[in-house]
Amino acid sequence: MQRRIILFGLAAALLAGAAACTDETPTLPGGFPADAQPVTREVLVPASQFFRVLSSHSGYTSVHAATYLTVAENYAGLYAHALGRFQAFPRQVTYLRDGVSRTDSLFTFTGGELVVRVDTLASTTPFTLRVFQGVQDYDPGSATWQLAADTGSVEVPFTQPGGTRGALLSQATRTAGSPGDSLVFPLTVANVRALADSTSKGVVITGAEPGTRVRITGFVLRARVRPDSARPDTTFVISASGTDAVTVYTPEQPEPAAGIVAAGGVRGARTLLEIDVNQRVPGCAAPQACAEVGLRDVQLNSVELLLKPVNVPNGFGPLGLLPLHLRRVSEPELGRRAPLGCCAPGDPAGLLDQPVFYNPKTDTLAVIPLTRLALQTVFSADTLPTTFALLSEFGPGPPTFGVGFFRGDPLLRIVYTLPARRRLP
């Protein structure tokens, strides 16, 4: 996608003046010579000529359906803690002694650690995380920053917002350039025993320093044990996978200002856009004078929507890759309740073109392919504008915690080929 990045300074200049295109073939005012060859042009035009931003909405996804955890410590005003418990350790261990397989259900803990896997591409670096013992039960399907459980009929507040915390069990630091994607928190024997107990309330993971935001993709509790029937120097490692994981955070994901294009985030923002491709584009490069040409009269090679990112308040901007794709929308008059259209022949998901991944660290623009949508619309018998949604999620869970905000006056990049001869308007 990097090859698609276009300097926005050029784009801004084009917004201020007439649309420009590249063309090395000479043209005559009012038309083309009879022996002209097919000419391919690339043009940047204000998308407002084709598009209208209808509205932006959120609330289609929830943090409780996320497959990751987020930890933030005053990251531009964002606070987030990760809560989790552990499945039971194996009740017995099997090992070889003198070539004979032995199984022992009695063993002694000799130490252990909590291993946390981190998505380093979607995290700030360096950072230090702390692991506290959880001391209050919570509902992983409804817990929030303030509430340990919110089932609709019952609300149970945390005695300490962000998850009630007991003793500090351990902490670990990741520095820039550290190898691997795991963070290891050493634990004492007493801590391992406490977390392995069936009555354990789990752990609360927090950031230690302001400006921290970390994406956690998994965690596991590992314990070193010595079977009672084994030799004194014999130890094994057993594991208990993390479970009941949830992120609690404050404040809530911000809503975009009027006219801003929003997509993604923990609450699944999406923007409804209307396209009308029954338009005309330049027939030659400025300052040459020639007739404009309708999109129905050219061969459309590529159409892309160029979105300029803007700041997202309260630390909710994307850190890693933000997937973006288009879906058809039926009944756009329903606004936030407008259902996504599905499905066209050969398009079981109702997608328009292929999803793209916007990288906020390297991309100055988000480039959204519209070729398929434009071709379907241009050659459709229906001349009414088409409505579609720009969104990020593919299922019930949010793919990223951060949301993308983009300017409401994007550009459209169109590559099209003119025929060798065409009828003048």
Coordinates of C-alpha atoms in Angstrom, one line a residue, residues 216-364:
I216 CA -1.8 -7.7 25.0
T217 CA -2.7 -10.7 22.8
G218 CA -2.5 -13.4 25.5
F219 CA -1.2 -14.5 28.9
V220 CA -0.4 -17.7 30.7
L221 CA 0.6 -18.7 34.2
R222 CA 3.6 -21.0 34.4
A223 CA 4.6 -22.9 37.6
R224 CA 7.7 -25.0 38.3
V225 CA 6.8 -28.1 40.4
R226 CA 8.6 -31.0 41.9
P227 CA 6.7 -34.3 42.1
D228 CA 6.9 -35.8 45.6
S229 CA 7.9 -39.1 44.2
A230 CA 10.7 -37.7 42.1
R231 CA 14.3 -37.0 42.9
P232 CA 14.9 -33.7 44.8
D233 CA 16.6 -32.1 41.7
T234 CA 13.7 -33.0 39.3
T235 CA 11.4 -30.1 38.4
F236 CA 8.7 -29.7 35.7
V237 CA 6.8 -26.7 34.2
I238 CA 3.1 -26.8 34.2
S239 CA 0.8 -24.1 32.7
A240 CA -2.6 -22.5 33.3
S241 CA -4.0 -20.5 30.4
G242 CA -5.5 -17.1 30.9
T243 CA -9.3 -16.9 30.9
D244 CA -12.2 -14.4 31.6
A245 CA -10.1 -11.6 30.2
V246 CA -11.5 -8.1 29.7
T247 CA -10.3 -4.5 29.3
V248 CA -11.9 -1.8 31.4
Y249 CA -11.2 1.8 30.4
T250 CA -12.1 5.4 30.8
P251 CA -13.1 7.7 29.1
E252 CA -15.4 6.3 26.4
Q253 CA -14.4 6.3 22.8
P254 CA -15.0 9.9 21.4
E255 CA -17.6 10.6 18.8
P256 CA -16.4 12.4 15.7
A257 CA -17.3 16.0 15.0
A258 CA -19.9 16.7 12.2
G259 CA -18.5 15.9 8.8
I260 CA -15.6 13.8 10.0
V261 CA -15.2 10.3 8.5
A262 CA -14.7 7.8 11.4
A263 CA -14.0 4.0 11.2
G264 CA -13.0 1.4 13.7
G265 CA -12.2 1.5 17.3
V266 CA -13.3 -0.5 20.3
R267 CA -16.9 0.7 19.7
G268 CA -16.9 0.0 16.0
A269 CA -17.4 3.4 14.4
R270 CA -18.6 3.6 10.8
T271 CA -19.4 6.3 8.4
L272 CA -22.2 6.3 5.8
L273 CA -21.2 7.9 2.5
E274 CA -23.2 8.5 -0.7
I275 CA -21.6 8.3 -4.1
D276 CA -22.9 9.6 -7.4
V277 CA -20.6 8.7 -10.3
N278 CA -22.8 10.2 -13.0
Q279 CA -20.1 12.9 -13.3
R280 CA -17.6 14.2 -15.7
V281 CA -13.8 14.3 -15.5
P282 CA -11.1 16.4 -17.2
G283 CA -10.4 15.4 -20.8
C284 CA -6.9 16.8 -20.8
A285 CA -4.2 18.3 -18.5
A286 CA -4.5 22.0 -17.4
P287 CA -4.1 24.5 -18.8
Q288 CA -5.1 22.9 -22.1
A289 CA -8.7 23.5 -23.2
C290 CA -10.8 20.5 -24.2
A291 CA -14.1 18.9 -23.6
E292 CA -14.8 17.0 -20.3
V293 CA -15.7 13.4 -20.6
G294 CA -18.3 11.4 -18.6
L295 CA -17.2 8.3 -16.6
R296 CA -19.6 6.2 -18.6
D297 CA -17.6 7.0 -21.8
V298 CA -14.1 6.0 -20.6
Q299 CA -12.4 2.8 -19.4
L300 CA -12.1 3.0 -15.6
N301 CA -8.8 1.5 -14.5
S302 CA -8.6 2.5 -10.9
V303 CA -10.6 4.6 -8.5
E304 CA -9.3 5.4 -5.0
L305 CA -10.6 7.5 -2.1
L306 CA -7.8 9.4 -0.4
L307 CA -8.5 10.1 3.3
K308 CA -6.4 12.5 5.3
P309 CA -6.1 11.5 9.0
V310 CA -6.9 14.0 11.8
N311 CA -6.2 13.8 15.5
V312 CA -8.3 11.5 17.6
P313 CA -8.8 13.0 21.1
N314 CA -8.4 11.2 24.5
G315 CA -5.7 8.8 23.3
F316 CA -8.0 6.8 21.1
G317 CA -6.1 7.0 17.8
P318 CA -4.8 3.8 16.2
L319 CA -1.3 2.6 17.0
G320 CA -1.1 -0.5 14.8
L321 CA -2.7 -1.4 11.5
L322 CA -6.3 -0.3 11.1
P323 CA -8.3 -2.4 8.7
L324 CA -10.7 -0.4 6.5
H325 CA -13.3 -1.7 4.0
L326 CA -16.6 -0.8 2.4
R327 CA -20.0 -2.5 2.7
R328 CA -23.2 -1.8 0.8
V329 CA -25.9 -0.1 2.9
S330 CA -29.6 -0.7 2.4
E331 CA -32.2 1.7 3.8
P332 CA -29.7 4.5 4.6
E333 CA -32.6 6.7 5.8
L334 CA -32.4 4.6 9.0
G335 CA -29.1 6.2 10.0
R336 CA -27.3 4.2 12.7
R337 CA -29.8 1.4 12.3
A338 CA -29.3 1.1 8.6
P339 CA -28.5 -2.6 7.8
L340 CA -25.4 -3.5 5.8
G341 CA -26.3 -4.8 2.4
C342 CA -25.6 -8.4 1.5
C343 CA -25.0 -9.9 -0.9
A344 CA -24.1 -9.6 -4.6
P345 CA -23.3 -12.5 -6.8
G346 CA -19.8 -13.7 -6.1
D347 CA -19.6 -11.4 -3.0
P348 CA -21.0 -13.4 -0.1
A349 CA -19.8 -10.8 2.5
G350 CA -21.3 -7.8 0.8
L351 CA -17.8 -6.3 0.5
L352 CA -16.8 -3.7 -2.0
D353 CA -13.3 -4.1 -3.3
Q354 CA -10.6 -5.6 -1.0
P355 CA -9.9 -4.4 2.6
V356 CA -6.9 -2.2 3.1
F357 CA -4.8 -1.7 6.2
Y358 CA -4.0 1.9 7.2
N359 CA -0.7 2.2 9.1
P360 CA -0.7 5.5 11.2
K361 CA 3.0 5.3 11.7
T362 CA 4.0 5.4 8.0
D363 CA 0.9 6.3 5.9
T364 CA 0.1 10.0 5.3

